[in-house]
Short mmCIF file of C-alpha atoms in Angstrom, two decimals:
data_model
loop_
_atom_site.label_atom_id
_atom_site.label_comp_id
_atom_site.label_asym_id
_atom_site.label_seq_id
_atom_site.Cartn_x
_atom_site.Cartn_y
_atom_site.Cartn_z
CA MET A 1 0.00 0.00 0.00
CA ALA A 2 1.23 3.47 -0.89
CA GLU A 3 -0.17 6.60 0.84
CA ASP A 4 -0.67 10.09 -0.59
CA ARG A 5 -2.70 13.16 0.30
CA ASP A 6 -5.30 14.93 -1.88
CA ILE A 7 -6.13 18.66 -2.08
CA GLN A 8 -8.23 18.58 1.08
CA GLY A 9 -5.42 16.88 3.00
CA ARG A 10 -7.07 13.49 3.18
CA THR A 11 -4.97 10.35 3.03
CA CYS A 12 -5.24 8.44 -0.23
CA LYS A 13 -4.25 4.82 -0.64
CA HIS A 14 -2.94 3.43 -3.88
CA CYS A 15 -2.21 -0.16 -5.00
CA CYS A 16 1.53 -0.73 -5.69
CA VAL A 17 0.90 -3.57 -8.18
CA PRO A 18 2.06 -2.56 -11.69
CA LEU A 19 -0.73 -1.69 -14.15
CA CYS A 20 -3.25 -1.49 -11.28
CA THR A 21 -5.11 1.87 -10.97
CA GLY A 22 -6.92 1.19 -7.71
CA ASN A 23 -7.32 4.32 -5.55
CA GLY A 24 -8.79 4.43 -2.06
CA SER A 25 -10.38 7.87 -2.50
CA ARG A 26 -12.17 6.97 -5.71
CA ASN A 27 -13.01 3.40 -4.68
CA PRO A 28 -13.94 3.39 -1.01
CA GLU A 29 -15.22 -0.19 -1.28
CA LEU A 30 -11.67 -1.45 -1.92
CA SER A 31 -9.54 -2.92 0.86
CA PHE A 32 -5.72 -2.76 1.10
CA HIS A 33 -3.23 -5.04 2.82
CA GLN A 34 0.28 -4.19 3.98
CA ILE A 35 3.37 -6.12 2.77
CA PRO A 36 4.26 -8.53 5.63
CA LEU A 37 7.32 -7.84 7.80
CA ASN A 38 8.45 -11.48 7.69
CA PRO A 39 11.61 -11.42 5.44
CA ASP A 40 10.83 -14.65 3.63
CA ILE A 41 7.18 -13.84 2.89
CA ARG A 42 8.16 -10.24 2.15
CA LYS A 43 10.54 -11.48 -0.64
CA GLU A 44 7.77 -13.67 -2.08
CA TRP A 45 5.37 -10.67 -2.20
CA ILE A 46 7.93 -8.47 -3.96
CA ARG A 47 8.73 -11.27 -6.44
CA ALA A 48 4.99 -11.89 -7.07
CA ILE A 49 4.08 -8.27 -7.73
CA ARG A 50 7.19 -7.84 -9.90
CA ARG A 51 8.62 -4.91 -8.05
CA ASP A 52 12.38 -4.44 -7.68
CA PRO A 53 13.44 -2.11 -4.85
CA GLY A 54 15.06 1.00 -6.29
CA PRO A 55 14.66 4.74 -6.68
CA HIS A 56 11.01 4.37 -7.84
CA PHE A 57 9.91 1.75 -5.30
CA THR A 58 11.06 1.57 -1.68
CA VAL A 59 10.06 -1.39 0.51
CA SER A 60 9.44 -0.33 4.13
CA ALA A 61 7.16 -1.23 7.02
CA ARG A 62 4.61 1.28 5.72
CA THR A 63 4.54 -0.05 2.16
CA CYS A 64 1.21 -1.67 1.35
CA HIS A 65 -0.20 -3.93 -1.25
CA ARG A 66 -3.59 -3.33 -2.71
CA ARG A 67 -6.03 -6.04 -3.66
CA ARG A 68 -7.99 -4.89 -6.62
CA VAL A 69 -11.55 -6.19 -6.90
CA PHE A 70 -12.82 -7.33 -10.31
CA LEU A 71 -16.02 -8.81 -11.52
CA ASP A 72 -14.65 -9.72 -14.90
CA LYS A 73 -11.23 -9.34 -16.47
CA ASN A 74 -11.26 -5.65 -17.28
CA ARG A 75 -14.24 -4.06 -15.38
CA PRO A 76 -13.45 -2.80 -11.89
CA ILE A 77 -16.24 -2.73 -9.35
CA HIS A 78 -16.70 1.06 -9.37
CA GLN A 79 -17.77 0.84 -13.02
CA LEU A 80 -20.67 -1.56 -12.21
CA PRO A 81 -24.27 -0.29 -11.87
CA SER A 82 -25.20 0.86 -8.38
CA SER A 83 -27.98 -1.74 -8.26
CA TYR A 84 -25.48 -4.57 -8.88
CA VAL A 85 -24.57 -6.16 -5.54
CA LEU A 86 -22.18 -9.11 -5.08
CA PRO A 87 -21.05 -10.88 -1.94
CA ILE A 88 -17.77 -9.53 -0.73
CA ARG A 89 -16.19 -13.03 -0.91
CA LEU A 90 -16.93 -13.16 -4.62
CA LEU A 91 -15.42 -9.75 -5.08
CA GLU A 92 -12.30 -10.84 -3.23
CA GLU A 93 -11.86 -13.78 -5.60
CA ARG A 94 -11.71 -11.30 -8.48
CA GLY A 95 -8.88 -9.20 -6.85
CA HIS A 96 -5.17 -9.95 -6.41
CA PHE A 97 -5.92 -12.67 -3.81
CA LYS A 98 -7.86 -15.88 -4.00
CA ALA A 99 -10.88 -16.47 -1.78
CA SER A 100 -8.92 -19.08 0.11
CA ASP A 101 -6.36 -16.40 1.13
CA ILE A 102 -9.05 -14.26 2.96
CA LYS A 103 -9.93 -14.72 6.62
CA TRP A 104 -13.13 -13.04 7.99
CA THR A 105 -13.39 -11.76 11.51
CA PRO A 106 -16.35 -10.09 13.27
CA VAL A 107 -14.60 -6.75 12.98
CA ARG A 108 -12.78 -6.78 9.65
CA LYS A 109 -11.41 -8.82 6.81
CA THR A 110 -7.71 -9.98 6.96
CA LEU A 111 -5.30 -12.26 5.12
CA LYS A 112 -4.35 -15.69 6.27
CA PRO A 113 -0.71 -16.09 7.39
CA GLY A 114 1.64 -16.85 4.47
CA SER A 115 -0.78 -15.62 1.79
CA VAL A 116 0.83 -14.23 -1.36
CA PRO A 117 -0.96 -12.28 -4.15
CA SER A 118 -1.34 -14.34 -7.30
CA ILE A 119 -3.98 -12.71 -9.51
CA PHE A 120 -2.69 -10.00 -11.85
CA THR A 121 -3.41 -8.62 -15.30
CA TRP A 122 -0.43 -10.44 -16.82
CA THR A 123 -1.72 -13.77 -15.51
CA GLU A 124 -5.28 -13.29 -16.80
CA GLU A 125 -4.70 -11.67 -20.16
CA THR A 126 -3.39 -13.98 -22.88
CA THR A 127 -2.39 -13.26 -26.48
CA PRO A 128 -4.57 -15.09 -28.97
CA ARG A 129 -2.73 -17.68 -31.01
CA ARG A 130 -2.17 -16.77 -34.62
CA GLY A 131 -4.16 -18.88 -37.00
CA ILE A 132 -2.49 -21.23 -39.40
CA PHE A 133 -2.36 -19.84 -42.93
CA LYS A 134 -3.48 -22.27 -45.58
CA HIS A 135 -2.58 -21.79 -49.21
CA PRO A 136 -5.44 -22.15 -51.67
CA LEU A 137 -5.40 -25.36 -53.62
CA PRO A 138 -5.06 -25.03 -57.43
CA GLU A 139 -8.02 -25.92 -59.49
CA LYS A 140 -7.96 -29.31 -61.15
CA LYS A 141 -7.95 -29.27 -64.91
CA ALA A 142 -10.28 -31.50 -66.79
CA ARG A 143 -8.62 -34.63 -68.08
CA LYS A 144 -8.57 -34.90 -71.81
CA GLU A 145 -10.01 -38.15 -73.11
CA LEU A 146 -7.83 -39.97 -75.64
CA ASN A 147 -8.49 -42.86 -77.88
CA PHE A 148 -6.84 -46.02 -76.60
CA ASP A 149 -5.11 -46.84 -79.91
CA GLU A 150 -3.86 -43.28 -80.32
CA HIS A 151 -2.67 -43.33 -76.74
CA VAL A 152 -0.70 -46.57 -77.27
CA ASP A 153 0.90 -45.17 -80.46
CA ASN A 154 1.84 -41.97 -78.69
CA VAL A 155 3.32 -43.93 -75.77
CA GLU A 156 5.39 -46.09 -78.12
CA ILE A 157 6.65 -43.03 -79.98
CA ASP A 158 7.47 -41.30 -76.73
CA MET A 159 9.29 -44.42 -75.48
CA ASP A 160 11.35 -44.73 -78.65
CA THR A 161 12.18 -41.04 -78.58
CA SER A 162 13.11 -41.17 -74.90
CA GLU A 163 15.25 -44.28 -75.44
CA ASN A 164 17.11 -42.62 -78.31
CA GLU A 165 17.55 -39.48 -76.26
CA ASN A 166 18.78 -41.54 -73.28
CA GLU A 167 21.25 -43.44 -75.46
CA ASP A 168 22.52 -40.22 -77.01
CA SER A 169 22.83 -38.57 -73.60
CA LYS A 170 24.61 -41.65 -72.19
CA THR A 171 27.03 -41.66 -75.12
CA ASP A 172 27.72 -37.96 -74.66
CA ASP A 173 28.21 -38.43 -70.91
CA THR A 174 30.56 -41.37 -71.46
CA GLN A 175 32.63 -39.44 -73.97
CA ALA A 176 32.82 -36.45 -71.64
CA LYS A 177 33.84 -38.66 -68.72
CA ASN A 178 36.50 -40.44 -70.77
CA HIS A 179 37.84 -37.13 -71.97
CA ARG A 180 37.92 -35.83 -68.40
CA ILE A 181 39.64 -39.01 -67.19
CA ALA A 182 42.27 -38.67 -69.91
CA GLU A 183 42.90 -35.05 -68.90
CA LEU A 184 43.24 -36.01 -65.23
CA GLU A 185 45.59 -38.89 -66.04
CA GLU A 186 47.76 -36.54 -68.11
CA LEU A 187 47.75 -34.03 -65.27
CA ILE A 188 48.69 -36.72 -62.74
CA LYS A 189 51.52 -37.88 -64.97
CA LYS A 190 52.89 -34.34 -65.22
CA LYS A 191 52.62 -33.86 -61.47
CA GLU A 192 54.43 -37.15 -60.82
CA GLU A 193 57.23 -36.09 -63.15
CA GLU A 194 57.40 -32.75 -61.36
CA ILE A 195 57.51 -34.46 -57.96
CA GLU A 196 60.24 -36.81 -59.16
CA GLY A 197 62.27 -33.85 -60.41
CA LEU A 198 61.87 -32.07 -57.07
CA LYS A 199 62.93 -35.22 -55.23
CA ASN A 200 66.05 -35.48 -57.36
CA LYS A 201 66.77 -31.80 -56.78
CA ILE A 202 66.33 -32.19 -53.02
CA GLU A 203 68.50 -35.31 -53.08
CA ILE A 204 71.25 -33.42 -54.87
CA GLU A 205 71.02 -30.37 -52.62
CA ARG A 206 70.85 -32.44 -49.41
CA PHE A 207 74.19 -32.72 -47.64
CA GLY A 208 75.38 -36.23 -48.38
CA VAL A 209 77.59 -38.30 -50.63
CA GLN A 210 75.06 -38.02 -53.47
CA ARG A 211 75.57 -34.26 -53.55
CA PHE A 212 79.31 -34.63 -54.26
CA SER A 213 79.11 -37.71 -56.46
CA HIS A 214 80.30 -35.81 -59.54
CA ASP A 215 83.33 -34.22 -57.91
CA ASN A 216 86.12 -36.53 -56.74
CA THR A 217 87.97 -33.56 -55.24
CA LEU A 218 85.16 -32.99 -52.75
CA ILE A 219 84.89 -36.73 -52.13
CA LEU A 220 88.57 -36.71 -51.18
CA PHE A 221 88.07 -33.62 -49.02
CA TYR A 222 85.14 -35.00 -47.02
CA THR A 223 85.94 -38.72 -46.89
CA GLY A 224 89.65 -39.22 -47.60
CA PHE A 225 88.90 -41.57 -50.52
CA VAL A 226 90.42 -40.63 -53.84
CA SER A 227 87.17 -41.17 -55.79
CA LEU A 228 83.51 -42.02 -55.44
CA ALA A 229 84.22 -45.48 -56.88
CA MET A 230 86.66 -46.21 -54.04
CA PHE A 231 84.21 -44.88 -51.45
CA THR A 232 81.42 -47.05 -52.87
CA ALA A 233 83.69 -50.12 -52.99
CA VAL A 234 84.59 -49.79 -49.30
CA PHE A 235 80.94 -49.20 -48.38
CA GLU A 236 79.81 -52.27 -50.31
CA TYR A 237 82.49 -54.26 -48.45
CA VAL A 238 81.14 -53.34 -45.00
CA LYS A 239 77.46 -53.05 -45.98
CA PRO A 240 76.42 -56.69 -45.35
CA ALA A 241 77.57 -56.49 -41.76
CA ALA A 242 76.46 -52.88 -41.34
CA ASN A 243 72.85 -53.76 -42.25
CA SER A 244 72.51 -55.56 -38.92
CA LEU A 245 74.46 -52.88 -37.07
CA GLN A 246 73.06 -52.20 -33.59
CA SER A 247 74.02 -49.30 -31.39
CA TYR A 248 75.37 -50.05 -27.95
CA TYR A 249 73.12 -47.36 -26.50
CA TYR A 250 69.99 -49.11 -27.81
CA ARG A 251 70.80 -52.43 -26.21
CA ALA A 252 68.37 -52.13 -23.28
CA SER A 253 65.47 -50.95 -25.45
CA GLU A 254 66.23 -53.49 -28.18
CA LYS A 255 65.59 -56.33 -25.76
CA VAL A 256 62.15 -54.94 -25.12
CA ASN A 257 61.62 -54.51 -28.86
CA GLU A 258 62.60 -58.13 -29.50
CA GLN A 259 59.96 -59.28 -27.04
CA SER A 260 57.31 -57.09 -28.61
CA SER A 261 58.49 -57.91 -32.17
CA VAL A 262 59.01 -54.20 -32.89
CA LYS A 263 62.27 -53.04 -34.47
CA LYS A 264 63.78 -49.57 -34.46
CA GLN A 265 63.63 -47.79 -37.78
CA ARG A 266 66.71 -45.99 -39.11
CA ASN A 267 66.31 -42.25 -39.37
CA MET A 268 69.21 -42.02 -41.88
CA LEU A 269 70.39 -43.98 -44.87
CA LEU A 270 73.23 -46.37 -44.12
CA ILE A 271 75.51 -44.75 -46.67
CA ASP A 272 74.82 -41.33 -45.12
CA GLU A 273 75.79 -42.67 -41.69
CA PHE A 274 79.09 -43.89 -43.17
CA PHE A 275 79.60 -40.55 -44.91
CA MET A 276 78.86 -38.64 -41.67
CA PHE A 277 81.44 -40.73 -39.77
CA LEU A 278 84.07 -39.97 -42.42
CA CYS A 279 83.23 -36.24 -42.30
CA ARG A 280 83.83 -36.31 -38.57
CA LEU A 281 87.12 -38.18 -38.94
CA LYS A 282 88.51 -36.56 -42.09
CA CYS A 283 87.37 -32.94 -41.75
CA GLY A 284 87.16 -32.87 -37.96
CA LEU A 285 83.66 -31.37 -38.13
CA MET A 286 82.07 -30.81 -34.74
CA GLU A 287 79.14 -33.00 -33.79
CA GLN A 288 76.85 -29.97 -33.53
CA ASP A 289 77.80 -29.00 -37.08
CA LEU A 290 77.05 -32.53 -38.31
CA ALA A 291 73.69 -32.49 -36.54
CA ILE A 292 72.74 -29.34 -38.48
CA ARG A 293 74.08 -30.63 -41.79
CA PHE A 294 72.30 -33.99 -41.56
CA ASN A 295 69.17 -32.60 -39.88
CA CYS A 296 69.26 -34.82 -36.81
CA HIS A 297 69.75 -34.51 -33.07
CA LEU A 298 73.16 -34.00 -31.49
CA SER A 299 72.87 -37.18 -29.43
CA THR A 300 72.04 -39.12 -32.61
CA VAL A 301 75.29 -37.95 -34.21
CA SER A 302 77.29 -38.90 -31.12
CA ARG A 303 75.76 -42.39 -30.99
CA LYS A 304 76.32 -43.04 -34.68
CA ILE A 305 79.96 -41.85 -34.59
CA ILE A 306 80.75 -44.14 -31.67
CA THR A 307 78.86 -47.06 -33.23
CA TRP A 308 80.61 -46.74 -36.59
CA ALA A 309 84.01 -46.32 -34.91
CA ASN A 310 83.55 -49.59 -33.05
CA PHE A 311 82.15 -51.33 -36.10
CA LEU A 312 84.93 -50.29 -38.50
CA TYR A 313 87.55 -51.09 -35.87
CA PHE A 314 86.50 -54.74 -36.09
CA ALA A 315 85.47 -54.79 -39.77
CA LEU A 316 88.71 -53.27 -41.09
CA GLY A 317 90.75 -54.77 -38.29
CA SER A 318 89.85 -58.22 -39.54
CA ILE A 319 91.91 -57.52 -42.70
CA ASP A 320 95.32 -59.23 -42.49
CA ILE A 321 97.68 -56.34 -43.17
CA TRP A 322 100.84 -58.11 -41.92
CA PRO A 323 102.60 -59.36 -45.12
CA SER A 324 104.59 -62.56 -45.29
CA ARG A 325 108.31 -62.64 -45.94
CA GLN A 326 107.74 -63.68 -49.55
CA GLN A 327 105.29 -60.83 -50.17
CA VAL A 328 107.72 -58.29 -48.74
CA ASP A 329 110.57 -59.60 -50.89
CA TYR A 330 108.37 -59.62 -54.00
CA ARG A 331 107.37 -55.95 -53.62
CA MET A 332 110.60 -54.62 -52.14
CA PRO A 333 111.97 -51.54 -53.98
CA ALA A 334 115.39 -51.72 -55.55
CA SER A 335 116.86 -49.22 -53.06
CA PHE A 336 115.99 -51.51 -50.15
CA LYS A 337 116.98 -54.64 -51.97
CA SER A 338 120.51 -53.38 -52.66
CA LEU A 339 121.16 -51.83 -49.24
CA TYR A 340 118.88 -53.41 -46.60
CA PRO A 341 117.35 -56.50 -48.22
CA HIS A 342 116.26 -58.09 -44.89
CA THR A 343 114.09 -55.16 -43.84
CA ARG A 344 110.63 -56.42 -42.82
CA VAL A 345 109.08 -53.30 -41.30
CA ILE A 346 109.82 -49.60 -40.81
CA ILE A 347 108.50 -48.28 -37.49
CA ASP A 348 108.02 -44.98 -35.73
CA CYS A 349 105.93 -43.48 -32.92
CA THR A 350 103.65 -40.47 -33.16
CA GLU A 351 101.60 -38.51 -30.65
CA ILE A 352 98.24 -36.74 -30.55
CA LYS A 353 97.37 -34.12 -27.95
CA THR A 354 94.70 -34.60 -25.32
CA GLU A 355 93.18 -32.65 -22.45
CA ARG A 356 94.94 -32.43 -19.13
CA PRO A 357 93.50 -35.06 -16.78
CA SER A 358 92.25 -33.88 -13.41
CA SER A 359 94.16 -36.73 -11.72
CA LEU A 360 97.77 -35.78 -11.00
CA ALA A 361 98.94 -39.38 -11.36
CA LEU A 362 97.30 -39.80 -14.78
CA GLY A 363 98.47 -36.33 -15.78
CA SER A 364 102.10 -37.20 -15.08
CA LYS A 365 101.75 -40.35 -17.20
CA CYS A 366 100.17 -38.48 -20.12
CA TYR A 367 102.67 -35.64 -20.13
CA SER A 368 105.18 -35.83 -23.01
CA SER A 369 108.47 -34.01 -22.51
CA TYR A 370 109.08 -34.23 -26.28
CA LYS A 371 105.84 -32.37 -27.13
CA SER A 372 105.62 -30.45 -23.83
CA ALA A 373 101.92 -31.37 -23.71
CA PHE A 374 99.57 -34.12 -22.58
CA THR A 375 99.44 -36.72 -25.36
CA TRP A 376 98.55 -40.23 -26.45
CA LYS A 377 101.34 -42.10 -28.23
CA GLY A 378 101.02 -44.90 -30.78
CA LEU A 379 103.38 -47.09 -32.84
CA VAL A 380 102.89 -47.63 -36.57
CA GLY A 381 104.83 -49.72 -39.04
CA ILE A 382 104.94 -50.00 -42.84
CA ALA A 383 106.47 -52.50 -45.24
CA PRO A 384 109.44 -51.40 -47.41
CA HIS A 385 107.07 -50.81 -50.37
CA GLY A 386 105.00 -48.34 -48.25
CA ALA A 387 101.90 -50.35 -47.30
CA LEU A 388 100.70 -50.17 -43.70
CA SER A 389 101.57 -53.39 -41.91
CA PHE A 390 101.21 -52.65 -38.18
CA VAL A 391 99.21 -50.35 -35.88
CA SER A 392 99.46 -50.45 -32.11
CA ASN A 393 97.09 -49.22 -29.46
CA LEU A 394 97.50 -45.76 -27.99
CA TYR A 395 99.56 -45.39 -24.82
CA THR A 396 100.26 -42.51 -22.46
CA GLY A 397 102.65 -39.88 -23.73
CA SER A 398 105.32 -40.45 -21.06
CA MET A 399 106.09 -43.98 -22.24
CA SER A 400 109.30 -44.48 -24.23
CA ASP A 401 109.42 -45.79 -27.77
CA VAL A 402 111.20 -48.94 -26.60
CA GLU A 403 108.57 -49.72 -23.97
CA ILE A 404 105.73 -49.24 -26.44
CA THR A 405 107.48 -51.54 -28.95
CA LYS A 406 107.76 -54.25 -26.30
CA LEU A 407 104.09 -53.93 -25.27
CA SER A 408 102.63 -53.60 -28.78
CA GLY A 409 103.39 -57.21 -29.80
CA LEU A 410 105.37 -56.26 -32.91
CA ILE A 411 108.38 -58.40 -31.98
CA ASP A 412 106.19 -61.49 -31.78
CA LEU A 413 105.26 -61.06 -35.47
CA LEU A 414 108.88 -60.94 -36.67
CA GLU A 415 110.87 -63.98 -37.70
CA SER A 416 114.54 -64.82 -37.32
CA GLY A 417 116.59 -63.03 -39.98
CA ASP A 418 114.18 -60.09 -40.23
CA SER A 419 115.40 -56.53 -39.82
CA ILE A 420 113.68 -53.46 -38.41
CA MET A 421 114.39 -49.93 -39.60
CA ALA A 422 113.74 -47.21 -37.05
CA ASP A 423 114.86 -43.85 -35.68
CA LYS A 424 117.54 -43.30 -33.03
CA GLY A 425 115.05 -43.49 -30.19
CA PHE A 426 114.43 -47.20 -30.72
CA VAL A 427 117.29 -48.73 -28.79
CA LEU A 428 116.15 -52.34 -29.12
CA ASN A 429 119.48 -54.15 -29.11
CA LYS A 430 118.93 -55.66 -25.67
CA VAL A 431 115.30 -56.45 -26.39
CA LEU A 432 116.14 -58.27 -29.65
CA GLU A 433 119.14 -60.08 -28.22
CA GLY A 434 118.91 -63.79 -28.94
CA THR A 435 115.90 -63.51 -31.30
CA GLY A 436 117.84 -63.40 -34.57
CA ILE A 437 116.17 -60.06 -35.36
CA SER A 438 118.30 -57.00 -36.15
CA ILE A 439 117.58 -53.29 -36.18
CA ASN A 440 118.92 -50.56 -38.44
CA THR A 441 119.04 -47.08 -36.90
CA PRO A 442 121.15 -44.02 -37.58
CA PRO A 443 124.40 -44.06 -35.61
CA PHE A 444 124.79 -42.12 -32.35
CA LEU A 445 127.45 -39.45 -31.97
CA MET A 446 128.72 -41.10 -28.78
CA SER A 447 131.96 -39.65 -27.41
CA GLN A 448 133.68 -38.66 -30.65
CA GLY A 449 133.47 -35.06 -31.70
CA GLN A 450 131.86 -35.67 -35.07
CA PHE A 451 130.50 -38.41 -37.32
CA THR A 452 132.76 -40.27 -39.65
CA LYS A 453 132.18 -40.26 -43.37
CA HIS A 454 130.70 -43.74 -43.21
CA GLU A 455 128.35 -42.77 -40.35
CA VAL A 456 127.15 -39.68 -42.21
CA GLU A 457 126.47 -41.72 -45.34
CA LYS A 458 124.62 -44.35 -43.28
CA THR A 459 122.54 -41.68 -41.57
CA GLN A 460 121.57 -40.15 -44.91
CA ILE A 461 120.70 -43.53 -46.45
CA ILE A 462 118.52 -44.61 -43.51
CA ALA A 463 116.85 -41.19 -43.38
CA LYS A 464 116.13 -41.39 -47.10
CA LEU A 465 114.62 -44.88 -46.79
CA ARG A 466 112.64 -44.38 -43.59
CA ILE A 467 111.07 -41.13 -44.81
CA HIS A 468 108.14 -43.20 -46.01
CA ILE A 469 106.99 -43.85 -42.43
CA GLU A 470 106.86 -40.08 -41.93
CA ARG A 471 104.77 -39.77 -45.06
CA HIS A 472 102.39 -42.39 -43.72
CA ILE A 473 102.04 -40.52 -40.42
CA ARG A 474 101.32 -37.37 -42.41
CA ARG A 475 98.53 -39.24 -44.21
CA VAL A 476 97.04 -40.20 -40.87
CA LYS A 477 97.33 -36.65 -39.56
CA GLU A 478 95.38 -35.49 -42.64
CA TYR A 479 92.36 -36.82 -40.76
CA HIS A 480 91.83 -33.49 -39.06
CA LEU A 481 90.04 -34.92 -36.06
CA PHE A 482 93.54 -35.32 -34.56
CA ASP A 483 94.47 -31.67 -35.21
CA SER A 484 92.63 -30.39 -32.17
CA VAL A 485 93.08 -31.42 -28.55
CA ILE A 486 91.20 -34.66 -27.97
CA PRO A 487 88.73 -34.25 -25.08
CA LEU A 488 88.80 -36.81 -22.28
CA SER A 489 85.19 -37.66 -23.10
CA MET A 490 86.50 -39.43 -26.23
CA VAL A 491 88.91 -41.69 -24.34
CA GLY A 492 86.56 -44.65 -24.88
CA THR A 493 86.67 -44.33 -28.68
CA ILE A 494 89.93 -42.54 -29.51
CA ASN A 495 91.83 -45.84 -29.87
CA GLN A 496 89.24 -47.11 -32.39
CA LEU A 497 89.29 -43.82 -34.30
CA TRP A 498 93.09 -43.86 -34.43
CA THR A 499 93.21 -47.43 -35.75
CA VAL A 500 90.47 -46.81 -38.34
CA ALA A 501 92.27 -43.69 -39.61
CA ASN A 502 95.46 -45.72 -40.11
CA LEU A 503 93.63 -48.53 -41.88
CA LEU A 504 91.80 -46.15 -44.21
CA THR A 505 95.15 -44.96 -45.59
CA LEU A 506 95.40 -48.34 -47.34
CA PHE A 507 92.76 -47.12 -49.82
CA LYS A 508 94.72 -44.02 -50.81
CA GLY A 509 97.20 -45.88 -52.97
CA PRO A 510 100.84 -46.91 -52.33
CA LEU A 511 103.37 -44.56 -50.84
CA VAL A 512 106.19 -46.04 -52.97
CA ARG A 513 105.21 -46.62 -56.59
CA GLU A 514 108.51 -48.18 -57.57
CA TRP A 515 109.14 -51.72 -56.41
CA HIS A 516 110.74 -54.88 -57.81
CA LYS A 517 108.41 -57.06 -59.87
#
């Protein structure tokens, strides 16, 4: 209920229900009811009358709700004739409350506890449903009567015409389809040729042996082989065993794969793996550089380099490079045959630098006073005609040439009557005593002031003949992996890499082209 005052100062009551025009001054027969103070019921009243508290409607203890009395939907009671009288209960049923919500007392009319207004204009007025629009039906045309014979003739003519038209249309469709198929096949053929050309172009531009197949100079630069034919021949030699090559690092996972009958797929061609190993050995390319060139992960390059080093160590190491006495004599050059005919092998030691070990004991063993650096030292030997005949393991740089010769096992390969040609550092007289093996070295100055004429001539002759071992060592050092300081992380594979580099020099051709035949 809302209160207001008229011109005379009288209190006027208004209904606060939206769209309700009930006024207490104009309709004295109307009754009004206050909004209950109970919070729960109060919320239900406000929700029912669709009033939101705000600047235009304030809910307070004095706010009232008006029950409007109706006889029908849209005629309030003050518009009825004065002679029209209805029971008050009936009038209450036509207001905002139902008759069941009203409680009568001897004094006045009140609402039952918990009553909520439920009759409003928006609940009584409904919008009429739009009628369904129906389209008018077309008028039926009168059927033309035909003679039965004429009808049959017309049907036959129509059937023949339609059949001919269908056959013609089918023929045209077939020809169009065949023509379209021929065009698509021609297009597919051109696209396949284009794809094949792009594949060949990518194959040529991709970093690999195929890219340098037409330039033997680049083949020599990257692999150390004098030609592509030599590279291919060596690859075909190791390929049967390399096909079943398994990396040491995959061993644990391969056991699982064997149980599940799943095999690892190679992410590179076998020939590219061989080429990558040679690039690492010959050019000394860093593993990160190889990973970029071959488009693979750094760890993949590291695993493949180690795997191929171990594999070639055994594959090439199985070749018998130690020649017999008859083979040495058959290929011995005339200069050796006239001066040192019993020479079986020419030996020398060489060193490669390595990192300084953190252990003082190991560092003292690796330190070479000759190189003034930490090194690994190895012994190599060639036959008089220049072919590699012996490669030892790598030892610490502090070991003497004599000690390495004793440990390498070279003396066990020699026979009685054989002769060794070496530098001054190989003092093997005591080691070879009683074996029937001799050694030819340049003479020492000893206590005399200068060499004799004979000693000078002997020194020059031996130096001229043993120069071939220096040339062989130079060939090995052309594998530029050994140019830089070898990190200690490569200790596990440096011996294999050193041996493989020596063995690969066999495919470069002879050092001495002139020998006795």
